[in-house]
């Protein structure tokens, strides 16, 4: 009985949509998190053609009977809407207003301590910390995952010679520390964030080779006029509790309806089974 | 009596199909642009049945006496089958998503001169050579405006069909090969109410048309029941005549209006695309659930008929002629 498979396929998809919603809710307070929106897609149709000859006349549709085979989860699209501002007054917290990503990098070492490659990641999480870094030979701004913030020119890390106190970041991203100008922070425009690979830790794979310059792949979002920076603030996630909860209700009802459909199909099978059970 | 057995069995089979069709509607209750199917049940062709080896019909006053011919008993329907699943093309309600690649299609086209229903569709296709327009044979129609941009920067449906513009070409939103000079509409893609494709030029801050893509490829389908459901929310045109592109249909409509065939235009101003919204499925869960319950009960009734006939047969086979019963 095909209807069992139809409803099962739909329930599987709905369960994945539920997973997506729970992940959004789990990241309600993650800085720079962008919610994903699950949407469904129909599966292929079966076409049955064994019908009486006289049926060809007086029809509204072309010959044959077409019945679909259910639904699946089609896409989980990123919602790139701006998250709300969270004032922290920490000088190394930076928020991107508009579209764009920070490029952060980490050196991957093998067992002997030699650097084998650079890991380039994009993030919207602007909560940086200052710490001394041996490889760079100075103080760097890094994320919670240890990736170092890079500049706008060649995507190289900012290295401050001493643990400076007075850090200023302008709207255009220019970083000054104790009056010394270190140049602008790189904020990169990604045309199609849906294609970015999410690698966890609030990071996306930048898909740059070791040593490849970011401007060979991305445009500068500040120059394009679609982004500006704000110091002392963080971007909270763009997950809306109300919206997710109503989505949850929607999903749960769809799940219930499909499980009822399975129940009815099951009863029908039971009825067919009991044709000869006296 | 034996015939009744087959009749009930055909009833059960047909109801099973109806249940499948209803289950598919319910499965797609959250699929954007899905159009629900309504099952049509049809009786098997009627047969004229007559008595075997009995030439003498009844003698009824006022009716001709058909002696010398087999006496007719009457007509018999030998069951039912599900003949077609009609897609209902009524407008689904629309929901806001704020995603630039979600576009809801709204239409309220008036019937044409012959009173045929008309609906508006997006055109999509699978294309091998993206520099060329899609082959006419490859063009499919959909109401699903839930799109995304693929790795090559083209606008696609969730199932990988390219969304077509009014020249049947794929729509390139981002030029992946040329990061500097190429077009990079990205999230800044703007789709107007009439389906025109634009983006904001960062240099000048003005809205510019996408190169070569003036407008989404919208098509007016007259008598949309003639569309074949392929699944994945895609329809194929298999009816008579042509599907008209919106520009052509609109020009014809304007001409007919100017010629005084009717009082107001029947296409212009009666449709629109809405970016950042999706058209939801037009499935009514309540109605579908009720349909399922009634299918279940009818199925049960048919089963009872089979059981009853079986009981009668049981008597005939095992009790008639039993000695010392």
PDB file of C-alpha atoms in Angstrom, chain A:
ATOM      1  CA  UNK A   1       0.000   0.000   0.000  1.00  0.00           C
ATOM      2  CA  UNK A   2       1.714   3.117  -1.308  1.00  0.00           C
ATOM      3  CA  UNK A   3      -0.001   5.506   1.096  1.00  0.00           C
ATOM      4  CA  UNK A   4       2.106   4.129   3.970  1.00  0.00           C
ATOM      5  CA  UNK A   5       5.286   5.070   2.106  1.00  0.00           C
ATOM      6  CA  UNK A   6       3.898   8.475   1.185  1.00  0.00           C
ATOM      7  CA  UNK A   7       3.159   9.400   4.774  1.00  0.00           C
ATOM      8  CA  UNK A   8       6.409   7.888   6.049  1.00  0.00           C
ATOM      9  CA  UNK A   9       8.440   9.949   3.579  1.00  0.00           C
ATOM     10  CA  UNK A  10       6.630  13.082   4.686  1.00  0.00           C
ATOM     11  CA  UNK A  11       7.194  12.290   8.366  1.00  0.00           C
ATOM     12  CA  UNK A  12      10.902  11.810   7.763  1.00  0.00           C
ATOM     13  CA  UNK A  13      11.071  15.234   6.129  1.00  0.00           C
ATOM     14  CA  UNK A  14       9.066  16.823   8.916  1.00  0.00           C
ATOM     15  CA  UNK A  15      11.396  15.322  11.491  1.00  0.00           C
ATOM     16  CA  UNK A  16      14.345  16.945   9.732  1.00  0.00           C
ATOM     17  CA  UNK A  17      12.497  20.267   9.749  1.00  0.00           C
ATOM     18  CA  UNK A  18      12.019  19.771  13.489  1.00  0.00           C
ATOM     19  CA  UNK A  19      15.778  19.183  13.870  1.00  0.00           C
ATOM     20  CA  UNK A  20      16.365  22.445  12.040  1.00  0.00           C
ATOM     21  CA  UNK A  21      13.972  24.347  14.275  1.00  0.00           C
ATOM     22  CA  UNK A  22      15.516  22.924  17.424  1.00  0.00           C
ATOM     23  CA  UNK A  23      18.960  23.973  16.224  1.00  0.00           C
ATOM     24  CA  UNK A  24      17.665  27.506  15.667  1.00  0.00           C
ATOM     25  CA  UNK A  25      16.185  27.547  19.161  1.00  0.00           C
ATOM     26  CA  UNK A  26      19.380  26.139  20.665  1.00  0.00           C
ATOM     27  CA  UNK A  27      21.314  29.030  19.109  1.00  0.00           C
ATOM     28  CA  UNK A  28      18.913  31.688  20.317  1.00  0.00           C
ATOM     29  CA  UNK A  29      21.761  33.394  22.181  1.00  0.00           C
ATOM     30  CA  UNK A  30      24.692  32.577  19.898  1.00  0.00           C
ATOM     31  CA  UNK A  31      26.428  35.741  18.727  1.00  0.00           C
ATOM     32  CA  UNK A  32      26.256  36.207  14.949  1.00  0.00           C
ATOM     33  CA  UNK A  33      24.145  33.061  14.386  1.00  0.00           C
ATOM     34  CA  UNK A  34      21.909  33.082  11.303  1.00  0.00           C
ATOM     35  CA  UNK A  35      18.775  31.002  11.447  1.00  0.00           C
ATOM     36  CA  UNK A  36      17.914  28.460   8.791  1.00  0.00           C
ATOM     37  CA  UNK A  37      14.454  28.068   7.333  1.00  0.00           C
ATOM     38  CA  UNK A  38      13.394  24.578   6.272  1.00  0.00           C
ATOM     39  CA  UNK A  39      11.156  24.208   3.263  1.00  0.00           C
ATOM     40  CA  UNK A  40       9.614  21.144   1.696  1.00  0.00           C
ATOM     41  CA  UNK A  41       9.559  19.779  -1.803  1.00  0.00           C
ATOM     42  CA  UNK A  42       7.285  17.261  -3.479  1.00  0.00           C
ATOM     43  CA  UNK A  43       8.557  13.830  -4.540  1.00  0.00           C
ATOM     44  CA  UNK A  44       8.092  12.323  -7.994  1.00  0.00           C
ATOM     45  CA  UNK A  45       4.677  11.207  -9.220  1.00  0.00           C
ATOM     46  CA  UNK A  46       3.634   7.712 -10.248  1.00  0.00           C
ATOM     47  CA  UNK A  47       1.628   7.540 -13.417  1.00  0.00           C
ATOM     48  CA  UNK A  48      -0.755   4.618 -13.844  1.00  0.00           C
ATOM     49  CA  UNK A  49      -2.076   3.946 -17.309  1.00  0.00           C
ATOM     50  CA  UNK A  50      -4.128   0.754 -16.965  1.00  0.00           C
ATOM     51  CA  UNK A  51      -7.517   2.266 -17.507  1.00  0.00           C
ATOM     52  CA  UNK A  52     -10.537   1.221 -19.616  1.00  0.00           C
ATOM     53  CA  UNK A  53     -10.501   2.317 -23.257  1.00  0.00           C
ATOM     54  CA  UNK A  54     -13.805   4.163 -23.023  1.00  0.00           C
ATOM     55  CA  UNK A  55     -12.284   6.343 -20.348  1.00  0.00           C
ATOM     56  CA  UNK A  56     -10.348   8.373 -22.913  1.00  0.00           C
ATOM     57  CA  UNK A  57     -13.429  10.523 -23.536  1.00  0.00           C
ATOM     58  CA  UNK A  58     -14.993  12.952 -21.077  1.00  0.00           C
ATOM     59  CA  UNK A  59     -11.870  13.542 -19.080  1.00  0.00           C
ATOM     60  CA  UNK A  60     -10.545  16.800 -17.735  1.00  0.00           C
ATOM     61  CA  UNK A  61      -6.916  15.708 -17.578  1.00  0.00           C
ATOM     62  CA  UNK A  62      -4.618  13.859 -20.003  1.00  0.00           C
ATOM     63  CA  UNK A  63      -4.918  10.022 -19.868  1.00  0.00           C
ATOM     64  CA  UNK A  64      -3.508   8.177 -16.888  1.00  0.00           C
ATOM     65  CA  UNK A  65      -3.794   8.553 -13.146  1.00  0.00           C
ATOM     66  CA  UNK A  66      -0.958  10.380 -11.442  1.00  0.00           C
ATOM     67  CA  UNK A  67      -0.428  10.089  -7.726  1.00  0.00           C
ATOM     68  CA  UNK A  68       2.564  11.658  -6.002  1.00  0.00           C
ATOM     69  CA  UNK A  69       4.772   9.800  -3.580  1.00  0.00           C
ATOM     70  CA  UNK A  70       5.066  12.227  -0.703  1.00  0.00           C
ATOM     71  CA  UNK A  71       7.320  15.070   0.342  1.00  0.00           C
ATOM     72  CA  UNK A  72      10.871  15.618   1.456  1.00  0.00           C
ATOM     73  CA  UNK A  73      12.864  18.403   3.022  1.00  0.00           C
ATOM     74  CA  UNK A  74      13.912  20.485   0.021  1.00  0.00           C
ATOM     75  CA  UNK A  75      16.075  23.289   1.316  1.00  0.00           C
ATOM     76  CA  UNK A  76      17.274  24.781   4.547  1.00  0.00           C
ATOM     77  CA  UNK A  77      17.905  28.340   3.482  1.00  0.00           C
ATOM     78  CA  UNK A  78      19.940  30.773   5.521  1.00  0.00           C
ATOM     79  CA  UNK A  79      17.985  33.779   6.665  1.00  0.00           C
ATOM     80  CA  UNK A  80      20.509  36.604   6.333  1.00  0.00           C
ATOM     81  CA  UNK A  81      18.415  39.117   8.241  1.00  0.00           C
ATOM     82  CA  UNK A  82      20.328  41.365  10.656  1.00  0.00           C
ATOM     83  CA  UNK A  83      20.385  40.271  14.271  1.00  0.00           C
ATOM     84  CA  UNK A  84      19.701  42.847  16.947  1.00  0.00           C
ATOM     85  CA  UNK A  85      22.481  44.855  18.569  1.00  0.00           C
ATOM     86  CA  UNK A  86      23.807  43.861  21.971  1.00  0.00           C
ATOM     87  CA  UNK A  87      25.814  46.620  23.644  1.00  0.00           C
ATOM     88  CA  UNK A  88      28.826  45.223  25.533  1.00  0.00           C
ATOM     89  CA  UNK A  89      31.256  48.206  25.657  1.00  0.00           C
ATOM     90  CA  UNK A  90      34.143  45.738  25.315  1.00  0.00           C
ATOM     91  CA  UNK A  91      36.614  47.442  22.917  1.00  0.00           C
ATOM     92  CA  UNK A  92      37.443  44.200  21.080  1.00  0.00           C
ATOM     93  CA  UNK A  93      33.801  43.358  20.384  1.00  0.00           C
ATOM     94  CA  UNK A  94      32.883  44.348  16.827  1.00  0.00           C
ATOM     95  CA  UNK A  95      29.541  44.062  15.126  1.00  0.00           C
ATOM     96  CA  UNK A  96      28.941  44.036  11.383  1.00  0.00           C
ATOM     97  CA  UNK A  97      25.999  46.198  10.400  1.00  0.00           C
ATOM     98  CA  UNK A  98      24.807  45.042   6.997  1.00  0.00           C
ATOM     99  CA  UNK A  99      26.068  42.151   4.901  1.00  0.00           C
ATOM    100  CA  UNK A 100      29.556  40.744   5.188  1.00  0.00           C
ATOM    101  CA  UNK A 101      31.839  38.423   7.093  1.00  0.00           C
ATOM    102  CA  UNK A 102      35.111  38.627   9.002  1.00  0.00           C
ATOM    103  CA  UNK A 103      37.871  36.416   7.643  1.00  0.00           C
ATOM    104  CA  UNK A 104      39.675  34.556  10.410  1.00  0.00           C
ATOM    105  CA  UNK A 105      42.604  32.199  10.019  1.00  0.00           C
ATOM    106  CA  UNK A 106      44.379  29.503  11.975  1.00  0.00           C
ATOM    107  CA  UNK A 107      47.637  27.737  11.303  1.00  0.00           C
ATOM    108  CA  UNK A 108      47.361  23.953  11.320  1.00  0.00           C
ATOM    109  CA  UNK A 109      50.492  22.169  12.521  1.00  0.00           C
ATOM    110  CA  UNK A 110      51.590  18.581  12.181  1.00  0.00           C
ATOM    111  CA  UNK A 111      53.073  16.470  14.991  1.00  0.00           C
ATOM    112  CA  UNK A 112      56.494  18.110  14.842  1.00  0.00           C
ATOM    113  CA  UNK A 113      55.120  21.639  15.106  1.00  0.00           C
ATOM    114  CA  UNK A 114      55.694  22.578  11.465  1.00  0.00           C
ATOM    115  CA  UNK A 115      52.896  24.583   9.870  1.00  0.00           C
ATOM    116  CA  UNK A 116      51.223  22.522   7.136  1.00  0.00           C
ATOM    117  CA  UNK A 117      48.362  24.762   6.112  1.00  0.00           C
ATOM    118  CA  UNK A 118      46.277  27.769   6.927  1.00  0.00           C
ATOM    119  CA  UNK A 119      42.638  27.306   7.757  1.00  0.00           C
ATOM    120  CA  UNK A 120      40.527  30.198   6.472  1.00  0.00           C
ATOM    121  CA  UNK A 121      37.092  30.694   7.940  1.00  0.00           C
ATOM    122  CA  UNK A 122      34.359  33.293   7.678  1.00  0.00           C
ATOM    123  CA  UNK A 123      32.324  34.377  10.651  1.00  0.00           C
ATOM    124  CA  UNK A 124      29.930  37.061  11.786  1.00  0.00           C
ATOM    125  CA  UNK A 125      30.837  36.527  15.393  1.00  0.00           C
ATOM    126  CA  UNK A 126      32.761  39.652  16.355  1.00  0.00           C
ATOM    127  CA  UNK A 127      33.642  38.714  19.947  1.00  0.00           C
ATOM    128  CA  UNK A 128      37.450  38.852  19.818  1.00  0.00           C
ATOM    129  CA  UNK A 129      40.064  38.521  22.529  1.00  0.00           C
ATOM    130  CA  UNK A 130      43.652  39.792  22.659  1.00  0.00           C
ATOM    131  CA  UNK A 131      46.295  37.230  23.419  1.00  0.00           C
ATOM    132  CA  UNK A 132      49.971  36.641  22.705  1.00  0.00           C
ATOM    133  CA  UNK A 133      50.559  34.297  19.770  1.00  0.00           C
ATOM    134  CA  UNK A 134      53.908  32.537  19.293  1.00  0.00           C
ATOM    135  CA  UNK A 135      53.578  31.965  15.544  1.00  0.00           C
ATOM    136  CA  UNK A 136      52.830  35.608  14.792  1.00  0.00           C
ATOM    137  CA  UNK A 137      55.278  36.909  17.404  1.00  0.00           C
ATOM    138  CA  UNK A 138      52.873  39.422  18.877  1.00  0.00           C
ATOM    139  CA  UNK A 139      49.459  40.054  20.277  1.00  0.00           C
ATOM    140  CA  UNK A 140      46.546  39.040  18.031  1.00  0.00           C
ATOM    141  CA  UNK A 141      42.757  39.338  18.031  1.00  0.00           C
ATOM    142  CA  UNK A 142      41.268  35.852  17.991  1.00  0.00           C
ATOM    143  CA  UNK A 143      37.858  34.203  18.214  1.00  0.00           C
ATOM    144  CA  UNK A 144      36.797  31.702  20.865  1.00  0.00           C
ATOM    145  CA  UNK A 145      37.870  28.913  18.516  1.00  0.00           C
ATOM    146  CA  UNK A 146      41.410  30.362  18.226  1.00  0.00           C
ATOM    147  CA  UNK A 147      41.085  31.775  14.712  1.00  0.00           C
ATOM    148  CA  UNK A 148      42.871  35.114  14.202  1.00  0.00           C
ATOM    149  CA  UNK A 149      41.220  38.206  12.707  1.00  0.00           C
ATOM    150  CA  UNK A 150      42.727  39.350   9.404  1.00  0.00           C
ATOM    151  CA  UNK A 151      43.005  42.684   7.611  1.00  0.00           C
ATOM    152  CA  UNK A 152      41.477  44.056   4.450  1.00  0.00           C
ATOM    153  CA  UNK A 153      44.593  44.165   2.254  1.00  0.00           C
ATOM    154  CA  UNK A 154      45.892  40.634   1.873  1.00  0.00           C
ATOM    155  CA  UNK A 155      43.976  38.813   4.548  1.00  0.00           C
ATOM    156  CA  UNK A 156      46.969  38.668   6.920  1.00  0.00           C
ATOM    157  CA  UNK A 157      46.491  38.638  10.696  1.00  0.00           C
ATOM    158  CA  UNK A 158      46.672  41.828  12.738  1.00  0.00           C
ATOM    159  CA  UNK A 159      49.753  41.632  14.959  1.00  0.00           C
ATOM    160  CA  UNK A 160      50.133  44.189  17.730  1.00  0.00           C
ATOM    161  CA  UNK A 161      53.665  44.417  19.184  1.00  0.00           C
ATOM    162  CA  UNK A 162      52.516  44.934  22.770  1.00  0.00           C
ATOM    163  CA  UNK A 163      49.339  44.345  24.813  1.00  0.00           C
ATOM    164  CA  UNK A 164      47.918  47.759  23.975  1.00  0.00           C
ATOM    165  CA  UNK A 165      45.128  49.299  25.991  1.00  0.00           C
ATOM    166  CA  UNK A 166      43.481  51.877  23.802  1.00  0.00           C
ATOM    167  CA  UNK A 167      41.960  50.073  20.816  1.00  0.00           C
ATOM    168  CA  UNK A 168      39.774  52.084  18.441  1.00  0.00           C
ATOM    169  CA  UNK A 169      37.845  50.616  15.522  1.00  0.00           C
ATOM    170  CA  UNK A 170      36.192  53.098  13.179  1.00  0.00           C
ATOM    171  CA  UNK A 171      32.981  52.649  11.217  1.00  0.00           C
ATOM    172  CA  UNK A 172      35.075  51.868   8.141  1.00  0.00           C
ATOM    173  CA  UNK A 173      36.953  49.211  10.083  1.00  0.00           C
ATOM    174  CA  UNK A 174      40.270  51.064  10.626  1.00  0.00           C
ATOM    175  CA  UNK A 175      41.980  49.624  13.689  1.00  0.00           C
ATOM    176  CA  UNK A 176      44.126  51.988  15.766  1.00  0.00           C
ATOM    177  CA  UNK A 177      45.879  51.028  18.966  1.00  0.00           C
ATOM    178  CA  UNK A 178      47.620  53.619  21.158  1.00  0.00           C
ATOM    179  CA  UNK A 179      47.452  55.996  18.214  1.00  0.00           C
ATOM    180  CA  UNK A 180      49.151  53.630  15.752  1.00  0.00           C
ATOM    181  CA  UNK A 181      47.135  52.896  12.579  1.00  0.00           C
ATOM    182  CA  UNK A 182      47.037  49.180  11.722  1.00  0.00           C
ATOM    183  CA  UNK A 183      44.782  49.493   8.680  1.00  0.00           C
ATOM    184  CA  UNK A 184      41.197  48.384   8.094  1.00  0.00           C
ATOM    185  CA  UNK A 185      39.687  45.089   9.194  1.00  0.00           C
ATOM    186  CA  UNK A 186      38.616  42.908   6.264  1.00  0.00           C
ATOM    187  CA  UNK A 187      34.864  42.544   5.903  1.00  0.00           C
ATOM    188  CA  UNK A 188      33.996  40.406   2.906  1.00  0.00           C
ATOM    189  CA  UNK A 189      30.848  40.246   0.870  1.00  0.00           C
ATOM    190  CA  UNK A 190      29.623  36.719   0.131  1.00  0.00           C
ATOM    191  CA  UNK A 191      27.260  36.616  -2.837  1.00  0.00           C
ATOM    192  CA  UNK A 192      25.598  33.390  -1.931  1.00  0.00           C
ATOM    193  CA  UNK A 193      25.873  32.532   1.774  1.00  0.00           C
ATOM    194  CA  UNK A 194      23.647  29.487   1.207  1.00  0.00           C
ATOM    195  CA  UNK A 195      26.574  27.793  -0.516  1.00  0.00           C
ATOM    196  CA  UNK A 196      28.945  28.319   2.419  1.00  0.00           C
ATOM    197  CA  UNK A 197      29.792  25.187   4.319  1.00  0.00           C
ATOM    198  CA  UNK A 198      28.969  25.456   7.982  1.00  0.00           C
ATOM    199  CA  UNK A 199      31.837  23.941   9.962  1.00  0.00           C
ATOM    200  CA  UNK A 200      30.548  24.477  13.478  1.00  0.00           C
ATOM    201  CA  UNK A 201      31.849  26.932  16.098  1.00  0.00           C
ATOM    202  CA  UNK A 202      29.874  29.661  14.306  1.00  0.00           C
ATOM    203  CA  UNK A 203      32.334  29.470  11.400  1.00  0.00           C
ATOM    204  CA  UNK A 204      31.922  28.972   7.670  1.00  0.00           C
ATOM    205  CA  UNK A 205      34.563  27.531   5.355  1.00  0.00           C
ATOM    206  CA  UNK A 206      35.965  30.402   3.264  1.00  0.00           C
ATOM    207  CA  UNK A 207      37.148  27.946   0.592  1.00  0.00           C
ATOM    208  CA  UNK A 208      40.434  29.757   0.140  1.00  0.00           C
ATOM    209  CA  UNK A 209      43.654  27.838  -0.498  1.00  0.00           C
ATOM    210  CA  UNK A 210      46.563  28.428   1.893  1.00  0.00           C
ATOM    211  CA  UNK A 211      47.986  31.808   0.914  1.00  0.00           C
ATOM    212  CA  UNK A 212      45.184  32.686  -1.512  1.00  0.00           C
ATOM    213  CA  UNK A 213      44.198  36.306  -1.117  1.00  0.00           C
ATOM    214  CA  UNK A 214      40.575  36.889  -0.143  1.00  0.00           C
ATOM    215  CA  UNK A 215      40.065  39.677  -2.711  1.00  0.00           C
ATOM    216  CA  UNK A 216      40.529  37.110  -5.480  1.00  0.00           C
ATOM    217  CA  UNK A 217      37.253  35.552  -4.398  1.00  0.00           C
ATOM    218  CA  UNK A 218      35.254  38.044  -2.372  1.00  0.00           C
ATOM    219  CA  UNK A 219      34.507  41.730  -2.663  1.00  0.00           C
ATOM    220  CA  UNK A 220      35.128  44.182   0.116  1.00  0.00           C
ATOM    221  CA  UNK A 221      31.773  44.757   1.783  1.00  0.00           C
ATOM    222  CA  UNK A 222      32.734  48.135   3.280  1.00  0.00           C
ATOM    223  CA  UNK A 223      33.897  49.497  -0.090  1.00  0.00           C
ATOM    224  CA  UNK A 224      30.687  48.201  -1.665  1.00  0.00           C
ATOM    225  CA  UNK A 225      28.790  50.238   0.883  1.00  0.00           C
ATOM    226  CA  UNK A 226      26.781  47.348   2.245  1.00  0.00           C
ATOM    227  CA  UNK A 227      28.462  47.034   5.646  1.00  0.00           C
ATOM    228  CA  UNK A 228      29.880  49.126   8.441  1.00  0.00           C
ATOM    229  CA  UNK A 229      31.400  48.205  11.789  1.00  0.00           C
ATOM    230  CA  UNK A 230      30.415  49.164  15.291  1.00  0.00           C
ATOM    231  CA  UNK A 231      32.818  48.801  18.178  1.00  0.00           C
ATOM    232  CA  UNK A 232      31.686  47.730  21.615  1.00  0.00           C
ATOM    233  CA  UNK A 233      28.668  45.812  20.409  1.00  0.00           C
ATOM    234  CA  UNK A 234      27.794  42.288  19.298  1.00  0.00           C
ATOM    235  CA  UNK A 235      25.198  41.006  16.878  1.00  0.00           C
ATOM    236  CA  UNK A 236      22.837  38.633  18.615  1.00  0.00           C
ATOM    237  CA  UNK A 237      21.311  35.806  16.601  1.00  0.00           C
ATOM    238  CA  UNK A 238      18.416  36.589  14.280  1.00  0.00           C
ATOM    239  CA  UNK A 239      16.313  33.755  15.701  1.00  0.00           C
ATOM    240  CA  UNK A 240      12.884  34.958  16.676  1.00  0.00           C
ATOM    241  CA  UNK A 241      11.441  32.912  19.512  1.00  0.00           C
ATOM    242  CA  UNK A 242       7.837  33.555  18.514  1.00  0.00           C
ATOM    243  CA  UNK A 243       8.425  32.617  14.905  1.00  0.00           C
ATOM    244  CA  UNK A 244      10.225  29.386  15.824  1.00  0.00           C
ATOM    245  CA  UNK A 245       7.515  28.380  18.275  1.00  0.00           C
ATOM    246  CA  UNK A 246       4.785  28.881  15.695  1.00  0.00           C
ATOM    247  CA  UNK A 247       6.907  26.917  13.237  1.00  0.00           C
ATOM    248  CA  UNK A 248       7.141  24.192  15.888  1.00  0.00           C
ATOM    249  CA  UNK A 249       3.357  24.062  16.203  1.00  0.00           C
ATOM    250  CA  UNK A 250       3.043  23.924  12.445  1.00  0.00           C
ATOM    251  CA  UNK A 251       5.544  21.057  12.220  1.00  0.00           C
ATOM    252  CA  UNK A 252       3.958  19.118  15.037  1.00  0.00           C
ATOM    253  CA  UNK A 253       0.515  19.348  13.491  1.00  0.00           C
ATOM    254  CA  UNK A 254       1.819  18.225  10.102  1.00  0.00           C
ATOM    255  CA  UNK A 255       3.521  15.306  11.838  1.00  0.00           C
ATOM    256  CA  UNK A 256       0.308  14.373  13.626  1.00  0.00           C
ATOM    257  CA  UNK A 257      -1.740  14.580  10.446  1.00  0.00           C
ATOM    258  CA  UNK A 258       0.651  12.276   8.632  1.00  0.00           C
ATOM    259  CA  UNK A 259       0.752   9.813  11.489  1.00  0.00           C
ATOM    260  CA  UNK A 260      -3.062   9.783  11.449  1.00  0.00           C
ATOM    261  CA  UNK A 261      -2.878   9.058   7.725  1.00  0.00           C
ATOM    262  CA  UNK A 262      -0.628   6.094   8.482  1.00  0.00           C
ATOM    263  CA  UNK A 263      -3.126   4.974  11.126  1.00  0.00           C
ATOM    264  CA  UNK A 264      -5.962   5.076   8.610  1.00  0.00           C
ATOM    265  CA  UNK A 265      -3.918   3.215   5.984  1.00  0.00           C
ATOM    266  CA  UNK A 266      -3.086   0.640   8.614  1.00  0.00           C
ATOM    267  CA  UNK A 267      -6.756   0.201   9.467  1.00  0.00           C
ATOM    268  CA  UNK A 268      -7.500  -0.263   5.795  1.00  0.00           C
ATOM    269  CA  UNK A 269      -4.890  -2.980   5.586  1.00  0.00           C
ATOM    270  CA  UNK A 270      -6.400  -4.586   8.657  1.00  0.00           C
ATOM    271  CA  UNK A 271      -9.813  -4.508   7.019  1.00  0.00           C
ATOM    272  CA  UNK A 272      -8.426  -6.103   3.871  1.00  0.00           C
ATOM    273  CA  UNK A 273      -6.784  -8.749   6.025  1.00  0.00           C
ATOM    274  CA  UNK A 274     -10.005  -9.635   7.777  1.00  0.00           C
ATOM    275  CA  UNK A 275     -11.958 -10.321   4.567  1.00  0.00           C
ATOM    276  CA  UNK A 276     -11.764 -14.031   5.287  1.00  0.00           C
ATOM    277  CA  UNK A 277     -11.602 -14.258   9.035  1.00  0.00           C
ATOM    278  CA  UNK A 278     -14.827 -15.674  10.269  1.00  0.00           C
TER     279      UNK A 278
END
